[in-house]
Tab-separated table of C-alpha atoms in Angstrom:
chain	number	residue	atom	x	y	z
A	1	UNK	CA	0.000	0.000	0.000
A	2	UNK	CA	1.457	3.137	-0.946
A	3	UNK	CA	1.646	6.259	0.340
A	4	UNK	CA	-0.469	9.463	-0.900
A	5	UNK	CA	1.319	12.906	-1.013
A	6	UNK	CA	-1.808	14.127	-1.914
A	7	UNK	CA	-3.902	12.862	1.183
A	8	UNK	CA	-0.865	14.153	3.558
A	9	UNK	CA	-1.325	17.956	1.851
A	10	UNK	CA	-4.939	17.676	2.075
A	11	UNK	CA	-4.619	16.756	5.989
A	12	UNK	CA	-2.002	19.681	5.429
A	13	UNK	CA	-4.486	22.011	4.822
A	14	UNK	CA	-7.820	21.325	6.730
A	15	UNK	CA	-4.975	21.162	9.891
A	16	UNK	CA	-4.025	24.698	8.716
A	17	UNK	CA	-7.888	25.494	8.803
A	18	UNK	CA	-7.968	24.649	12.152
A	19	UNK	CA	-5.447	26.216	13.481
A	20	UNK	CA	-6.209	29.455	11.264
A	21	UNK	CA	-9.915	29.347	12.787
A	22	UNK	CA	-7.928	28.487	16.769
A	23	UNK	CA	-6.265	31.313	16.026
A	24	UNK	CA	-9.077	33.747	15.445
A	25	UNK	CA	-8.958	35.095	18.586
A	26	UNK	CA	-5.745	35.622	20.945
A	27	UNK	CA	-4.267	31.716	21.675
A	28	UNK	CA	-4.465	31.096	25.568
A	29	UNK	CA	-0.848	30.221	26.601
A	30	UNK	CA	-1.858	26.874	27.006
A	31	UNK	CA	-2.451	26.296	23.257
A	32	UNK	CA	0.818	28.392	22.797
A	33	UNK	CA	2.718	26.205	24.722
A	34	UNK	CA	1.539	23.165	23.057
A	35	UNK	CA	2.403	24.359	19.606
A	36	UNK	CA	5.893	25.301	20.555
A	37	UNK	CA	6.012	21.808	22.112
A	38	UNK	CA	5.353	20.255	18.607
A	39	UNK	CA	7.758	22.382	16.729
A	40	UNK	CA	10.388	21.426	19.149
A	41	UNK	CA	10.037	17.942	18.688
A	42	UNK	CA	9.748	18.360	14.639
A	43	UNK	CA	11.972	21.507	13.387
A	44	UNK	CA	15.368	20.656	15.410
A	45	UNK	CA	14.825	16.804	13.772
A	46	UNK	CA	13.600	18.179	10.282
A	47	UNK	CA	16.959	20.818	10.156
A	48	UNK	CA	19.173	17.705	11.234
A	49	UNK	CA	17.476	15.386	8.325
A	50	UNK	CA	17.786	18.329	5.832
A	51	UNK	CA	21.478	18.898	6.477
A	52	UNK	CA	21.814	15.058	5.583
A	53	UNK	CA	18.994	14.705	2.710
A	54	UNK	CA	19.017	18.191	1.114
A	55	UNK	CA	20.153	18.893	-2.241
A	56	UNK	CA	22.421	22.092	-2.528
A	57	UNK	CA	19.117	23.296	-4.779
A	58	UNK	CA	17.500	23.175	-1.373
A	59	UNK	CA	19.719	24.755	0.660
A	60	UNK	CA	19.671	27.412	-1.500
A	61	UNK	CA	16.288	28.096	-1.616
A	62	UNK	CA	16.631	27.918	2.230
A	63	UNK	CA	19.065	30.852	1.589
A	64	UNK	CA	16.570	32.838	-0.012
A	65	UNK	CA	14.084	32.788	2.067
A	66	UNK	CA	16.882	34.403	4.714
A	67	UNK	CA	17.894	36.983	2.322
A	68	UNK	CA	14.473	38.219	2.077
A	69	UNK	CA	14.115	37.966	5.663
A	70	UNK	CA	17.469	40.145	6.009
A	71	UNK	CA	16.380	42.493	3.542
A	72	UNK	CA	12.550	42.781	5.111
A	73	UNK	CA	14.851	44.680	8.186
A	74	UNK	CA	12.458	45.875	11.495
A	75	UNK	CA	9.457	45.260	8.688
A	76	UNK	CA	7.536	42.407	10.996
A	77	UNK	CA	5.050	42.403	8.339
A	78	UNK	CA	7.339	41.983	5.450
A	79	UNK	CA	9.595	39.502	7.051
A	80	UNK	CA	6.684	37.410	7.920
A	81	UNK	CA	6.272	35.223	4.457
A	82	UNK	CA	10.726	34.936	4.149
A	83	UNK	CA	10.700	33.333	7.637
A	84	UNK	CA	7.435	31.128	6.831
A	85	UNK	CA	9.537	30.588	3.570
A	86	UNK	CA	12.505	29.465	5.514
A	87	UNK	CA	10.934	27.214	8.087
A	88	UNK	CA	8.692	25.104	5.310
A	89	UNK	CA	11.890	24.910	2.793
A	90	UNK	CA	13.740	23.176	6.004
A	91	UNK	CA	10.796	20.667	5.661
A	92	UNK	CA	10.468	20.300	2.059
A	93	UNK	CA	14.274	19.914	2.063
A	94	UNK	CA	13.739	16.578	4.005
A	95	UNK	CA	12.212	14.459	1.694
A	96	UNK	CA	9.417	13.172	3.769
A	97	UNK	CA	5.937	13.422	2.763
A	98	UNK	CA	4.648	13.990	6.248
A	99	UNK	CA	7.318	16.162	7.779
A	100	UNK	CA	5.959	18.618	4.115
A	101	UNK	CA	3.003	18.034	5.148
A	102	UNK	CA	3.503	19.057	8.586
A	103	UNK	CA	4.660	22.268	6.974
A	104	UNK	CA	0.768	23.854	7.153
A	105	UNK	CA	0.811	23.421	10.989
A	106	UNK	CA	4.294	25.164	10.657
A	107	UNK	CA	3.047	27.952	8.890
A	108	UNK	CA	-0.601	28.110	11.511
A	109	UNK	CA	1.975	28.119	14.376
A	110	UNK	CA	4.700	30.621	12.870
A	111	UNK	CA	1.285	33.140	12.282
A	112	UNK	CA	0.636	32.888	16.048
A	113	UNK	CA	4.575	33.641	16.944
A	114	UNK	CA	4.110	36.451	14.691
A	115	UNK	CA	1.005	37.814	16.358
A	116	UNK	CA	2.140	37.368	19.270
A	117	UNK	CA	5.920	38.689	19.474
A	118	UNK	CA	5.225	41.776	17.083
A	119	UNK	CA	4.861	43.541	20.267
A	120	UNK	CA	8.273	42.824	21.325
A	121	UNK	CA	10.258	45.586	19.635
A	122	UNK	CA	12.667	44.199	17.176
A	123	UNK	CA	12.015	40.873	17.614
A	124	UNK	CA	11.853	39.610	13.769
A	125	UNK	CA	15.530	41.285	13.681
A	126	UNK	CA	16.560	39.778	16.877
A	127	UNK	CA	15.655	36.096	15.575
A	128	UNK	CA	18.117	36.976	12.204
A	129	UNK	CA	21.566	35.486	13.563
A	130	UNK	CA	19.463	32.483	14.923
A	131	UNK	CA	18.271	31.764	11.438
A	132	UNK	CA	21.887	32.421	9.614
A	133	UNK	CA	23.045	29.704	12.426
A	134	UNK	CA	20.440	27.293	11.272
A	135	UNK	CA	21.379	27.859	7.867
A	136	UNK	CA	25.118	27.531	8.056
A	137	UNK	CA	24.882	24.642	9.852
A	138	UNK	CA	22.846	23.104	7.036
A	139	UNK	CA	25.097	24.419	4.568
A	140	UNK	CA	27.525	22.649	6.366
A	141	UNK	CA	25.623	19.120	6.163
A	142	UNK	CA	26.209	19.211	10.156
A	143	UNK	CA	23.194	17.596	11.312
A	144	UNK	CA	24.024	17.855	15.367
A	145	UNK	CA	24.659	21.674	14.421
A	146	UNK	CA	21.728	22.118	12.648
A	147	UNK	CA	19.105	20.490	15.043
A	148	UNK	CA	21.221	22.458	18.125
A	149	UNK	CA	20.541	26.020	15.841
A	150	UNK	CA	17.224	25.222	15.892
A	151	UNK	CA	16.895	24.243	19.511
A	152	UNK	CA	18.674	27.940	19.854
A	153	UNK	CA	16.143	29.596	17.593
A	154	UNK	CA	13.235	27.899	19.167
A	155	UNK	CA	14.225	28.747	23.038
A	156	UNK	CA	14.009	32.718	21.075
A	157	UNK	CA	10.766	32.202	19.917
A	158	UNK	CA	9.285	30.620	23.305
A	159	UNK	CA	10.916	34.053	24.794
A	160	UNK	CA	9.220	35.939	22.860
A	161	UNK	CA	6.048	34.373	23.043
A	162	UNK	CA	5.769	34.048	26.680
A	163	UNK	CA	6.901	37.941	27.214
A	164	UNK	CA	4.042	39.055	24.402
A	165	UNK	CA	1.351	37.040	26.272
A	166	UNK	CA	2.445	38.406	29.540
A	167	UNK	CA	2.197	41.736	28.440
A	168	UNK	CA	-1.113	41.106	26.668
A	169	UNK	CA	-2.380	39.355	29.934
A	170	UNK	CA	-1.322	43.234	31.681
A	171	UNK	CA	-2.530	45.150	29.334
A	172	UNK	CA	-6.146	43.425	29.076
A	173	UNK	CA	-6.020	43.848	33.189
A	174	UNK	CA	-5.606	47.470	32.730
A	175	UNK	CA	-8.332	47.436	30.058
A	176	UNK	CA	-10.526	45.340	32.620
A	177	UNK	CA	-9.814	48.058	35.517
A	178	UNK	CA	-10.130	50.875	33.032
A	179	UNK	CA	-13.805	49.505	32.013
A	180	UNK	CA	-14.451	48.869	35.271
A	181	UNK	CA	-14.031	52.312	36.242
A	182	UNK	CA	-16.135	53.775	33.382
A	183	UNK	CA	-19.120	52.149	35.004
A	184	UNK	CA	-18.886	53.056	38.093
């Protein structure tokens, strides 16, 4: 019985549909954590398998996605689709019809980050020398480097995350007092 790539990208997408509708509304830090907790036990694996399996063709796509995230600068907005770009050509890279089509909950999951740490100031340009680490260690067919870059650049994005939802927590305290005091 063989496998279908089509089924997997059609459970790629209605798991993207999902998440997209999950993520309507702001994530509670309990779905935030349990995203993060599947990318860290997929990406570092996926950038060690790429390193291995990737075709220089890959790796250089990789590489484009990171210029364009270089050249999108403080731009969250504009850096948003490189870094999507970047992530989901790690996974391609790999060869494996389920880690490609594990790429859509990549993208539902990089969305939230993006939501969520735009309101840490710089933090798309703080994430840039994680990325180039990723990359060079792929470049550099280093498997053990490349799954330890992404460990790196994952332990970033849980930072981030966790300070944006603490601050959003504050500030919808202050809205709550604030609206509490109007009806007084």
């Amino acid at each position: 019985m063989g496998l279908c790539h089509g089924c997997f990208v059609l459970r790629g997408i209605e798991s993207i549909e999902l998440l997209n509708w999950t993520l309507s509304a702001l994530p509670t830090q309990e779905f935030a954590k349990q995203i993060l907790e599947v990318r860290r036990i997929v990406e570092p694996e996926a950038c060690a398998i790429c390193a291995v399996r990737g075709t220089d063709e890959d790796f250089a796509r990789i590489e484009r996605a990171y210029r364009g995230m270089d050249a999108a600068g403080m731009d969250r907005v504009a850096y948003a689709e490189p870094d999507l770009q970047f992530h989901r050509g790690i996974l391609i890279a790999t060869g494996n019809d389920f880690l490609i089509a594990f790429g859509a909950t990549v993208a539902a999951a990089l969305r939230m980050s993006f939501n969520l740490s735009s309101t840490n100031p710089g933090a798309p340009r703080k994430s840039l020398p994680y990325h180039r680490t990723v990359l060079d260690e792929i470049w550099a067919r280093n498997a053990d480097g490349a799954r330890q870059a992404m460990q790196k650049l994952m332990d970033l994005t849980e930072q981030n995350i966790v300070s944006a939802m603490s601050r959003q927590k504050k500030k919808d305290a202050e809205d709550g007092n604030v609206r509490t005091k109007r009806t007084r």
